């Protein structure tokens, strides 16, 4: 280990300089990402105990954690269902029982009648009096009253083998270091900003959070809304914003092909479509077209609700690249979805004389080699497929544009890998990502601050909202009758068995079981089944049969979530919807409501719903608006769910929480801009403090 320098920053001072942190603890700390003294300081308590006051027994309520002091009245072994030592103490205001299931004879002797005790523990109700089970306690011998704690006692998130006392010892020492040499943890937020947003300075905030005064507002601290917490959150979010800004700047330094050789193909496609684009689509098309004509790589996210018509926008972008004699690669997260794109693109582009290549991981041998050769030569224009597109042996001769559908399904590595495949001569391809996850705008501007955003916030005309009902599983027979009635009218229906998270196998079994059962109840219907365990070719043929109306009822797992487009399907049953997030339910439901007749969706839940689940399903019943639903999902579930991997994989916050702190995001953006303008020298250290090595990862 490096020797600690007396003056070095706490961000590079190893935890081992703190007395009491030996190699074993250092190792345990490293496992949870705590390597430096700064890490220790940023490791905040998640709750506090109040040991600053001695509470009268008659003021206690079950659930409180409290210090009490009293004299032992009796101390007996109780032989009930479970042998226990019961110690009854009195403080003059009332009686309290201390209950020990594990105890020694010596311990019992030390708790004899007449002895004065101070104890701390959680209060619960007991058969005779309020109780504390296995409280911490100490004897009070002298006449001098022992001091109580001056601060609230912090409770730290911890890891196996690290006791709270160890944490308190470490943070004590780290705080002393900080007090003696504050310059070792510099304040990067200028005073101007701190005054403007009423934020305490860094070391004051840290000191407060590790050792809050006795009268600190505990409820506010628990919610993470105390000014001391907001100060740290603010700094972290600013750092994040600056980091994404740097990333964007660096990308701008790359050169890209100028895709500007006329609009002939694009106009021919527009002329051949049976519909005209919505205003929102036209806006997105224009934004993309302008980007593609620049010599810097586009990094744009196209966001639009299910059914808003992103595919045709992507096709128009592809034509602009093809017309300029550059290659286009379109990548989708699942084969099913890639095939769907292949169908749409084939219908639109084959008549224009454009050849489409298809690449999946199942292609092997000669056929694959021939395909790869065509891509490498730059002769093939448009290729579509799955992850297979960014495998190492795939090379492009003149890749000009990469289109990624449902981009949250891909890790940053995968997306970058495709970008690296470049257009030769040092150029980077333009990139268009698409997502149907409608992310509230303030959130998107922070989470995707490195991307430009186009939003399709309008559905094609004539779409009817999907009428949604929420029913208990006990109404299953009625629901089956609804399916029968809908199919009798020539419509088609989906029956979705939701994911049993841990096991795809179980989920597939459940779907098979359901399909069989429905087959018995609805013998007149043609029933198809798709789930994740089927071979892609099997899935494909079932989907095709459904599309061609050769199947009336499609029993499926959530594999049909994205992309599937069968306008004649007008009824969807979703089993156990309470297991899914609202965004996912909304995506699923988006499979119906694509035709001219009114569609219905039945959310069929298992017996009892939690209050939160009830609220979430009510949101689905009341709204068809993806943005509204996303906002609710955000409130009811958390940003991680809304953002998918973006949050969990690439954008972890130490202290900030995008939902709780979303009210800060506008100020955060302003603060970041001000720092860039007036304090540019502080940007790098701020980013380093909060994002550090992870930023390199993002930029990998
Ligand atoms: P998503 O945004 O969910 O990917 P799609 O691109 O699959 O939506 O479009 C859904 C359906 O709407 C497709 O059948 C598509 O051809 C059709 N569509 C797209 N744009 C329009 C429009 N402007 N008017 C009418 N139908 C449209
Ligand atoms: Mg789509």
XYZ file of C-alpha atoms and ligand atoms in Angstrom:
728
model
C 0.000 0.000 0.000
C 1.158 3.516 -0.745
C 2.483 5.491 2.162
C 0.111 8.216 3.232
C 1.454 11.736 2.776
C 0.645 14.198 5.522
C -0.896 16.703 3.148
C -2.361 14.597 0.422
C -6.030 14.866 -0.442
C -8.397 12.685 1.533
C -9.559 11.286 -1.784
C -6.248 9.487 -2.127
C -5.559 8.867 1.542
C -6.186 5.175 2.213
C -8.600 4.161 4.982
C -5.743 2.367 6.687
C -4.426 5.692 8.057
C -7.439 5.756 10.359
C -6.419 4.146 13.621
C -8.160 0.843 14.175
C -8.582 -0.004 10.489
C -6.398 -3.045 10.007
C -5.892 -5.086 6.863
C -8.999 -7.207 7.485
C -11.311 -4.246 7.822
C -9.613 -2.504 4.926
C -10.440 -5.532 2.821
C -14.064 -5.595 3.964
C -14.355 -1.895 3.212
C -12.806 -2.297 -0.217
C -15.461 -4.881 -1.010
C -18.128 -2.183 -0.625
C -16.125 0.429 -2.483
C -14.769 2.285 0.546
C -11.065 2.742 -0.081
C -10.166 6.232 1.032
C -10.873 8.585 3.901
C -13.068 10.551 1.546
C -15.082 7.388 0.893
C -15.561 7.008 4.637
C -16.788 10.591 4.887
C -19.208 10.081 2.014
C -20.521 6.894 3.590
C -23.527 8.432 5.321
C -25.712 7.035 8.099
C -29.079 5.801 6.922
C -30.740 6.466 10.253
C -30.011 7.742 13.747
C -30.672 6.720 17.308
C -31.449 9.223 19.962
C -29.295 8.503 22.980
C -29.096 12.102 23.984
C -31.961 12.002 26.455
C -33.178 9.693 29.175
C -36.825 9.056 28.488
C -39.428 8.548 31.232
C -40.931 5.071 30.903
C -44.473 6.399 30.793
C -43.641 8.433 27.669
C -42.554 5.405 25.628
C -44.504 3.840 22.838
C -43.960 0.540 21.078
C -41.521 1.040 18.205
C -39.522 3.811 19.895
C -35.822 3.434 20.375
C -34.915 5.033 23.634
C -32.606 5.337 26.584
C -34.245 4.711 29.973
C -32.834 4.625 33.423
C -34.354 2.784 36.387
C -33.896 0.567 39.402
C -34.288 -3.194 39.188
C -37.350 -4.364 41.109
C -37.236 -8.057 40.295
C -35.117 -10.440 38.238
C -36.589 -13.884 37.550
C -36.190 -16.730 35.160
C -39.483 -17.249 33.418
C -40.286 -20.737 32.086
C -42.858 -20.027 29.429
C -42.906 -21.108 25.813
C -39.350 -19.957 25.735
C -37.095 -19.729 28.761
C -36.201 -16.108 29.458
C -34.718 -13.847 32.065
C -37.175 -11.086 32.915
C -35.838 -7.990 34.608
C -38.383 -5.493 35.752
C -37.198 -1.932 36.235
C -38.949 1.157 37.500
C -38.059 4.809 37.044
C -40.835 6.220 39.151
C -42.995 6.979 36.113
C -43.676 3.365 35.170
C -42.492 -0.213 34.812
C -40.471 -1.681 31.960
C -39.476 -5.306 31.410
C -36.116 -6.280 29.946
C -36.286 -9.709 28.352
C -33.189 -11.856 27.712
C -33.372 -15.224 26.009
C -29.652 -15.795 26.266
C -28.055 -15.074 29.583
C -25.522 -16.422 32.037
C -25.690 -16.920 35.775
C -23.182 -14.116 36.219
C -25.310 -11.808 34.143
C -28.353 -12.638 36.252
C -26.377 -11.917 39.400
C -25.430 -8.517 38.014
C -29.095 -7.600 37.605
C -30.221 -8.094 41.160
C -32.970 -6.016 42.744
C -31.889 -2.529 43.760
C -29.284 -2.103 41.038
C -29.545 1.008 38.905
C -29.408 0.491 35.107
C -29.311 2.600 32.025
C -30.473 0.757 28.930
C -31.031 1.407 25.263
C -33.222 -0.621 22.987
C -36.335 -0.823 20.908
C -39.566 -0.721 22.832
C -42.284 -3.292 22.135
C -45.460 -4.202 23.878
C -45.350 -7.201 26.208
C -47.851 -9.234 28.191
C -47.569 -7.135 31.363
C -45.620 -3.964 30.540
C -43.705 -2.487 27.665
C -40.510 -4.467 27.045
C -37.077 -4.275 25.533
C -35.569 -7.461 24.173
C -31.839 -7.814 24.682
C -31.262 -4.104 25.267
C -27.810 -2.656 25.548
C -27.396 -1.820 29.234
C -24.882 -0.655 31.804
C -24.856 -0.453 35.584
C -24.745 2.921 37.158
C -22.646 2.713 40.283
C -21.389 6.106 41.347
C -23.419 9.058 42.432
C -22.198 11.171 39.516
C -24.830 10.965 36.752
C -23.166 9.480 33.682
C -23.154 11.734 30.649
C -25.577 11.002 27.857
C -24.569 11.272 24.186
C -24.328 14.785 22.827
C -25.210 13.906 19.253
C -27.685 11.602 17.640
C -26.032 8.215 17.213
C -25.481 7.370 13.549
C -26.359 3.958 12.150
C -24.360 3.142 9.015
C -25.112 0.818 6.174
C -22.586 -1.889 6.747
C -21.193 -5.142 5.541
C -20.653 -8.504 7.238
C -18.269 -8.294 10.155
C -18.131 -4.513 10.445
C -19.713 -3.391 13.670
C -21.438 -0.039 14.097
C -18.851 0.835 16.721
C -16.125 0.381 14.119
C -17.947 2.742 11.805
C -18.351 5.288 14.540
C -14.682 5.018 15.408
C -13.656 5.470 11.781
C -15.918 8.396 11.130
C -14.801 10.030 14.376
C -11.217 9.916 13.194
C -12.039 10.989 9.670
C -13.963 13.975 11.021
C -11.005 14.949 13.197
C -8.726 14.828 10.154
C -11.193 16.965 8.247
C -11.398 19.493 11.047
C -7.649 19.762 11.465
C -6.837 19.922 7.759
C -9.923 21.007 5.859
C -7.816 21.770 2.778
C -7.452 18.015 2.268
C -11.095 17.843 1.168
C -11.511 21.017 -0.879
C -14.756 22.852 -1.275
C -15.493 22.962 -4.995
C -18.879 24.664 -4.944
C -18.182 28.410 -5.089
C -19.635 30.532 -2.348
C -21.723 32.357 -4.911
C -23.569 29.127 -5.658
C -23.865 28.065 -2.056
C -25.423 31.386 -1.195
C -27.751 31.306 -4.156
C -29.094 27.850 -3.345
C -28.650 28.106 0.441
C -26.300 25.169 0.718
C -24.020 24.661 3.723
C -20.322 24.172 3.055
C -18.956 20.708 2.507
C -17.255 19.965 5.785
C -20.102 21.442 7.841
C -22.558 19.261 5.933
C -20.492 16.125 6.487
C -19.999 16.859 10.167
C -23.721 17.435 10.604
C -24.720 14.218 8.882
C -22.280 12.030 10.770
C -22.954 13.628 14.143
C -26.246 15.529 14.112
C -27.030 17.645 17.164
C -29.557 16.317 19.642
C -32.317 18.532 18.292
C -31.762 17.671 14.612
C -34.974 17.034 12.645
C -34.845 13.265 12.402
C -37.812 12.845 10.096
C -36.293 15.209 7.545
C -32.971 13.407 7.764
C -34.651 10.057 7.230
C -36.294 11.351 4.080
C -33.000 12.668 2.806
C -34.296 16.223 2.583
C -32.151 17.980 5.134
C -30.100 20.910 3.759
C -26.893 19.079 4.694
C -27.981 16.128 2.558
C -29.240 18.311 -0.247
C -25.879 20.016 -0.331
C -24.148 16.699 -1.075
C -26.851 15.591 -3.484
C -26.543 18.879 -5.300
C -22.795 18.541 -5.657
C -23.105 14.977 -6.889
C -25.740 15.858 -9.464
C -23.703 18.826 -10.670
C -20.698 16.555 -11.052
C -22.782 14.099 -12.994
C -24.107 16.807 -15.276
C -20.603 18.117 -15.902
C -19.316 14.652 -16.630
C -21.955 13.932 -19.246
C -21.244 17.358 -20.696
C -17.557 16.491 -21.005
C -18.477 13.231 -22.653
C -20.601 15.076 -25.158
C -17.776 17.560 -25.818
C -15.285 14.796 -26.404
C -17.592 13.065 -28.828
C -17.949 16.308 -30.730
C -14.244 16.158 -31.439
C -14.774 13.079 -33.600
C -15.353 13.428 -37.295
C -18.356 11.891 -38.987
C -19.463 11.401 -42.558
C -21.611 14.174 -43.958
C -24.761 12.421 -45.170
C -26.062 14.941 -47.665
C -26.577 13.594 -51.158
C -30.169 14.494 -51.815
C -33.617 13.371 -50.714
C -34.831 11.295 -53.594
C -35.214 8.027 -51.698
C -36.777 9.738 -48.733
C -39.375 11.417 -50.878
C -40.151 8.202 -52.653
C -40.776 6.474 -49.324
C -42.945 9.319 -48.060
C -44.967 9.200 -51.273
C -45.511 5.463 -50.976
C -46.753 5.455 -47.388
C -50.504 4.949 -46.868
C -50.442 7.682 -44.215
C -48.850 11.066 -43.726
C -46.490 11.693 -40.861
C -47.721 13.372 -37.722
C -46.358 16.786 -36.812
C -44.267 15.232 -34.075
C -42.783 12.692 -36.490
C -41.952 15.446 -38.980
C -40.174 17.408 -36.295
C -38.083 14.388 -35.317
C -37.318 13.672 -38.970
C -36.075 17.231 -39.475
C -33.923 17.199 -36.362
C -32.305 13.953 -37.400
C -31.830 15.015 -41.007
C -30.035 18.179 -39.900
C -27.742 16.194 -37.583
C -26.808 13.749 -40.311
C -25.652 16.560 -42.572
C -23.052 17.664 -40.059
C -19.509 16.422 -39.952
C -19.802 15.575 -36.247
C -21.417 12.339 -35.100
C -25.058 12.575 -34.155
C -25.900 11.145 -30.739
C -29.639 11.391 -30.596
C -32.302 9.651 -28.605
C -35.682 9.317 -30.259
C -38.259 8.951 -27.589
C -41.860 8.124 -28.317
C -44.674 6.184 -26.801
C -45.562 2.726 -28.083
C -47.270 3.061 -31.426
C -46.120 6.632 -31.967
C -44.390 5.589 -35.184
C -40.669 5.621 -34.510
C -39.893 2.955 -37.076
C -40.731 5.046 -40.103
C -38.654 7.913 -38.712
C -35.732 5.505 -38.429
C -36.323 4.290 -41.989
C -36.150 7.868 -43.294
C -32.864 8.397 -41.468
C -31.543 5.174 -42.971
C -32.461 6.351 -46.468
C -30.526 9.568 -46.012
C -27.392 7.552 -45.228
C -27.989 5.050 -48.009
C -28.510 7.813 -50.505
C -25.104 9.186 -49.515
C -23.622 5.723 -50.152
C -22.976 4.927 -46.535
C -23.907 1.779 -44.684
C -26.604 1.563 -42.039
C -26.844 -0.983 -39.235
C -30.059 -1.399 -37.280
C -29.890 -3.366 -34.081
C -32.766 -4.603 -31.930
C -32.576 -6.305 -28.547
C -34.501 -9.449 -29.455
C -34.788 -11.506 -32.584
C -38.553 -11.128 -32.531
C -38.232 -7.377 -32.604
C -35.475 -7.396 -35.182
C -37.677 -9.532 -37.411
C -40.525 -7.129 -37.004
C -38.271 -4.305 -38.156
C -37.104 -6.446 -41.028
C -40.713 -6.844 -42.114
C -41.513 -3.126 -41.900
C -38.303 -2.109 -43.633
C -38.753 -4.749 -46.324
C -42.249 -3.525 -47.080
C -41.043 0.055 -47.358
C -37.577 -0.254 -48.886
C -37.590 -3.274 -51.186
C -39.869 -1.420 -53.631
C -37.197 1.306 -53.721
C -34.661 -1.280 -54.827
C -32.811 -1.463 -51.535
C -31.322 -4.719 -50.435
C -31.535 -5.658 -46.759
C -29.072 -7.979 -45.065
C -30.043 -9.990 -42.003
C -27.505 -10.990 -39.403
C -28.130 -13.045 -36.284
C -25.949 -15.191 -34.099
C -27.469 -18.312 -35.592
C -25.908 -17.792 -38.968
C -22.742 -19.849 -39.327
C -20.251 -21.065 -41.856
C -20.146 -20.089 -45.517
C -23.333 -18.053 -45.482
C -22.080 -15.961 -42.617
C -18.676 -15.488 -44.213
C -20.231 -14.286 -47.421
C -22.375 -11.864 -45.498
C -19.453 -10.511 -43.525
C -17.462 -10.067 -46.694
C -20.203 -7.947 -48.181
C -20.356 -5.779 -45.073
C -16.596 -5.371 -44.939
C -16.396 -4.377 -48.575
C -18.969 -1.660 -47.987
C -20.986 -3.030 -50.839
C -24.035 -3.997 -48.756
C -26.006 -0.971 -47.661
C -28.465 -1.895 -44.930
C -28.045 -4.619 -42.367
C -30.433 -5.490 -39.583
C -30.147 -7.871 -36.694
C -29.469 -8.415 -33.044
C -26.387 -8.266 -30.823
C -24.697 -10.374 -33.483
C -23.999 -7.093 -35.278
C -21.321 -5.990 -32.880
C -19.399 -9.197 -32.586
C -15.716 -8.817 -33.235
C -15.570 -10.409 -36.641
C -18.181 -8.053 -38.063
C -16.537 -5.232 -39.953
C -18.057 -2.453 -41.952
C -16.494 -0.774 -44.931
C -18.419 2.497 -44.754
C -20.666 2.524 -41.729
C -22.406 5.883 -41.626
C -25.351 5.382 -39.281
C -26.152 3.062 -36.416
C -29.761 2.738 -35.305
C -30.453 1.083 -31.982
C -33.966 0.164 -30.961
C -34.971 0.046 -27.318
C -31.543 1.304 -26.446
C -32.019 0.818 -22.699
C -31.838 -2.922 -23.369
C -28.215 -2.633 -24.370
C -25.256 -2.019 -22.171
C -22.992 0.879 -22.899
C -20.289 -1.510 -24.083
C -22.478 -2.980 -26.740
C -23.543 0.397 -28.030
C -20.007 1.690 -28.058
C -18.751 -1.458 -29.778
C -20.966 -0.753 -32.736
C -19.899 2.865 -32.818
C -16.245 1.844 -32.850
C -16.864 -0.115 -36.023
C -16.539 3.258 -37.644
C -16.782 4.342 -41.205
C -13.071 3.967 -41.868
C -10.634 6.897 -42.166
C -11.064 7.847 -38.520
C -14.734 8.656 -38.777
C -17.358 7.719 -36.244
C -20.839 6.729 -37.411
C -23.882 8.769 -36.483
C -26.053 7.133 -33.871
C -29.790 7.148 -33.441
C -31.230 5.406 -30.402
C -34.918 4.751 -29.976
C -36.872 4.125 -26.845
C -40.540 3.673 -26.054
C -39.871 4.334 -22.393
C -41.316 7.787 -21.970
C -39.028 9.414 -19.470
C -40.182 12.656 -17.889
C -38.287 15.493 -19.472
C -36.345 16.832 -16.481
C -35.206 13.321 -15.732
C -34.246 12.645 -19.320
C -32.240 15.849 -19.480
C -30.162 14.654 -16.571
C -29.973 10.947 -17.264
C -29.256 11.476 -20.941
C -27.448 14.787 -20.746
C -24.888 13.382 -23.183
C -27.521 12.833 -25.880
C -29.725 15.109 -27.943
C -33.370 14.356 -27.548
C -36.201 14.144 -30.065
C -39.610 13.409 -28.666
C -42.630 12.086 -30.571
C -45.363 13.248 -28.265
C -48.339 12.610 -30.503
C -49.959 9.391 -31.675
C -51.084 8.882 -35.272
C -54.656 10.097 -35.662
C -57.614 7.797 -35.078
C -56.125 5.713 -32.312
C -58.690 4.849 -29.664
C -57.525 4.577 -26.077
C -57.457 1.047 -24.693
C -60.250 0.553 -22.158
C -58.675 -1.096 -19.156
C -60.276 -2.968 -16.268
C -58.684 -4.393 -13.146
C -60.167 -7.704 -11.965
C -59.283 -10.358 -9.375
C -58.275 -13.821 -10.589
C -61.509 -15.170 -9.094
C -63.253 -13.689 -12.145
C -61.241 -15.868 -14.508
C -64.281 -17.635 -15.988
C -65.842 -14.303 -16.959
C -62.585 -13.234 -18.522
C -62.408 -16.428 -20.575
C -65.934 -15.682 -21.815
C -64.777 -12.240 -22.945
C -62.049 -13.874 -24.986
C -64.601 -16.230 -26.526
C -66.903 -13.343 -27.409
C -64.144 -11.192 -28.935
C -62.820 -14.023 -31.089
C -66.358 -14.924 -32.179
C -66.465 -11.425 -33.698
C -63.334 -12.185 -35.708
C -60.956 -10.310 -33.418
C -57.812 -11.693 -31.913
C -56.549 -11.682 -28.350
C -53.386 -11.923 -26.261
C -53.168 -13.767 -22.968
C -49.991 -12.715 -21.191
C -48.430 -14.769 -18.412
C -46.045 -12.495 -16.587
C -42.534 -13.169 -15.658
C -41.700 -15.109 -12.557
C -38.546 -13.113 -12.071
C -36.106 -15.774 -10.971
C -37.006 -18.433 -13.447
C -37.618 -18.271 -17.135
C -38.263 -22.019 -17.061
C -41.104 -21.651 -14.571
C -42.549 -18.818 -16.547
C -42.578 -20.886 -19.736
C -44.170 -23.769 -17.890
C -46.862 -21.463 -16.571
C -47.541 -20.259 -20.105
C -47.738 -23.835 -21.417
C -50.067 -24.791 -18.597
C -52.274 -21.770 -19.287
C -52.377 -22.494 -23.004
C -53.522 -26.064 -22.307
C -56.144 -24.988 -19.838
C -57.504 -22.323 -22.183
C -57.524 -24.906 -24.958
C -59.875 -27.056 -22.877
C -62.123 -24.116 -22.018
C -62.143 -22.624 -25.517
C -62.070 -25.636 -27.847
C -63.385 -23.618 -30.807
C -60.371 -21.258 -30.810
C -57.020 -21.692 -32.486
C -54.491 -21.063 -29.747
C -50.822 -20.254 -30.222
C -48.052 -20.129 -27.666
C -44.819 -18.122 -27.568
C -42.307 -18.034 -24.785
C -38.603 -17.522 -24.315
C -37.731 -21.194 -24.467
C -38.934 -21.690 -28.010
C -36.450 -21.670 -30.853
C -36.489 -18.387 -32.697
C -37.840 -20.100 -35.784
C -40.704 -21.599 -33.767
C -41.523 -18.247 -32.228
C -41.381 -16.653 -35.618
C -43.813 -19.117 -37.166
C -46.321 -18.721 -34.326
C -46.082 -14.939 -34.596
C -46.542 -15.131 -38.310
C -49.601 -17.331 -37.885
C -51.018 -14.781 -35.451
C -50.299 -11.958 -37.839
C -52.019 -13.871 -40.652
C -55.053 -14.505 -38.453
C -54.431 -18.240 -38.381
C -54.288 -18.040 -34.594
C -57.113 -16.454 -32.579
C -55.618 -16.393 -29.139
C -51.929 -15.951 -28.497
C -50.757 -17.115 -25.099
C -47.421 -15.513 -24.398
C -44.905 -14.522 -21.830
C -43.560 -10.992 -21.732
C -41.383 -11.794 -24.770
C -44.055 -10.077 -26.826
C -43.462 -6.886 -24.942
C -41.801 -4.833 -27.596
C -42.557 -4.265 -31.201
C -45.212 -6.817 -32.098
C -47.747 -5.177 -34.382
C -51.049 -6.972 -35.105
C -53.801 -4.383 -35.585
C -56.634 -6.947 -35.521
C -55.778 -7.931 -31.945
C -58.114 -5.946 -29.736
C -58.137 -7.742 -26.382
C -55.321 -8.376 -23.986
C -55.443 -10.255 -20.707
C -52.467 -9.748 -18.403
C -52.106 -12.130 -15.511
C -50.448 -10.937 -12.305
C -49.942 -7.393 -13.566
C -48.885 -6.414 -10.053
C -45.546 -8.091 -10.768
C -44.670 -5.630 -13.515
C -43.717 -1.993 -13.553
C -46.148 0.474 -15.048
C -43.840 1.242 -17.928
C -43.717 -2.420 -18.836
C -47.478 -2.820 -18.514
C -47.930 0.177 -20.738
C -45.605 -1.361 -23.331
C -47.496 -4.638 -23.205
C -50.839 -2.955 -23.486
C -49.530 -1.021 -26.472
C -49.799 -4.276 -28.467
C -53.549 -3.653 -28.672
C -55.320 -0.479 -29.678
C -53.535 -0.415 -33.029
C -56.565 -0.979 -35.207
C -59.842 0.771 -35.885
C -62.018 -0.945 -33.246
C -61.916 -0.146 -29.577
C -59.546 -2.384 -27.673
C -59.719 -3.731 -24.157
C -57.189 -4.766 -21.593
C -57.936 -6.864 -18.513
C -55.466 -6.722 -15.655
C -56.140 -9.861 -13.642
C -54.458 -9.819 -10.274
C -53.934 -12.526 -7.662
C -56.044 -12.338 -4.506
C -54.751 -9.494 -2.337
C -53.051 -6.356 -3.588
C -50.832 -4.079 -1.564
C -51.938 -0.468 -1.366
C -49.113 0.522 -3.663
C -49.999 -2.157 -6.237
C -53.620 -1.082 -6.132
C -52.579 2.505 -6.807
C -50.345 1.479 -9.690
C -53.008 -0.602 -11.393
C -55.437 2.282 -10.959
C -53.013 4.467 -12.919
C -53.207 1.963 -15.784
C -56.974 2.000 -15.679
C -57.145 5.756 -15.751
C -54.536 6.653 -18.315
C -53.231 5.696 -21.738
C -50.635 8.417 -21.758
C -47.131 6.998 -21.608
C -45.589 10.140 -20.164
C -48.160 10.401 -17.421
C -47.724 6.721 -16.627
C -43.958 7.090 -16.555
C -44.255 10.003 -14.149
C -46.467 7.902 -11.871
C -44.145 4.934 -12.198
C -41.358 7.208 -11.147
C -43.260 8.341 -8.083
C -44.433 4.886 -7.129
C -41.406 2.811 -7.962
C -38.238 4.824 -8.397
C -36.003 6.080 -11.127
C -34.054 2.864 -11.483
C -37.080 1.107 -12.840
C -37.955 3.867 -15.235
C -34.503 4.209 -16.632
C -33.676 0.531 -16.746
C -30.007 -0.326 -16.976
C -29.063 3.246 -17.513
C -29.573 3.869 -13.845
C -28.368 0.600 -12.426
C -25.528 -0.156 -14.776
C -24.017 3.109 -15.799
C -25.285 5.801 -13.605
C -25.051 4.958 -9.987
C -25.368 7.735 -7.521
C -23.814 7.594 -4.117
C -26.187 9.957 -2.426
C -28.562 11.411 -4.978
C -31.852 9.774 -5.837
C -33.363 11.026 -9.060
C -36.921 10.666 -7.835
C -36.511 12.275 -4.466
C -34.227 14.949 -5.846
C -35.910 15.624 -9.173
C -36.938 19.046 -7.866
C -33.258 20.040 -7.866
C -32.529 19.158 -11.467
C -33.183 22.574 -12.988
C -30.961 24.317 -10.472
C -28.339 21.632 -10.963
C -28.206 22.379 -14.665
C -27.868 26.094 -14.035
C -25.143 25.514 -11.480
C -23.230 23.264 -13.868
C -23.394 25.931 -16.567
C -22.139 28.574 -14.160
C -19.236 26.421 -13.046
C -18.232 25.761 -16.636
C -18.269 29.453 -17.407
C -16.784 31.014 -14.316
C -14.889 28.250 -12.546
C -13.706 25.913 -15.297
C -10.746 24.773 -13.184
C -13.139 23.195 -10.698
C -14.872 20.985 -13.211
C -12.274 18.242 -13.430
C -11.831 17.790 -9.673
C -15.597 17.727 -9.134
C -16.094 15.077 -11.761
C -13.200 13.128 -10.360
C -14.584 13.295 -6.833
C -17.991 11.897 -7.699
C -17.583 9.874 -10.833
C -13.883 9.120 -10.806
C -12.944 5.933 -12.575
C -16.513 5.213 -13.556
C -16.387 7.989 -16.090
C -13.654 6.274 -18.037
C -15.947 3.296 -18.106
C -18.764 5.313 -19.616
C -16.415 6.638 -22.231
C -14.874 3.220 -22.933
P -43.360 2.427 -32.319
O -43.069 3.879 -32.127
O -44.025 1.817 -31.144
O -42.155 1.660 -32.805
P -44.332 1.801 -34.901
O -43.253 2.473 -35.622
O -44.287 0.312 -34.812
O -44.470 2.386 -33.455
O -45.711 2.285 -35.494
C -46.932 1.709 -35.085
C -47.873 1.574 -36.255
O -48.295 2.853 -36.670
C -47.227 0.945 -37.464
O -48.169 0.076 -38.036
C -46.917 2.122 -38.354
O -46.878 1.761 -39.723
C -48.069 3.043 -38.075
N -47.806 4.458 -38.273
C -46.642 5.105 -38.086
N -46.770 6.413 -38.336
C -48.058 6.621 -38.683
C -48.820 7.772 -39.046
N -48.274 8.993 -39.109
N -50.133 7.609 -39.333
C -50.687 6.391 -39.273
N -50.042 5.266 -38.925
C -48.729 5.373 -38.628
Mg -41.012 0.050 -32.209
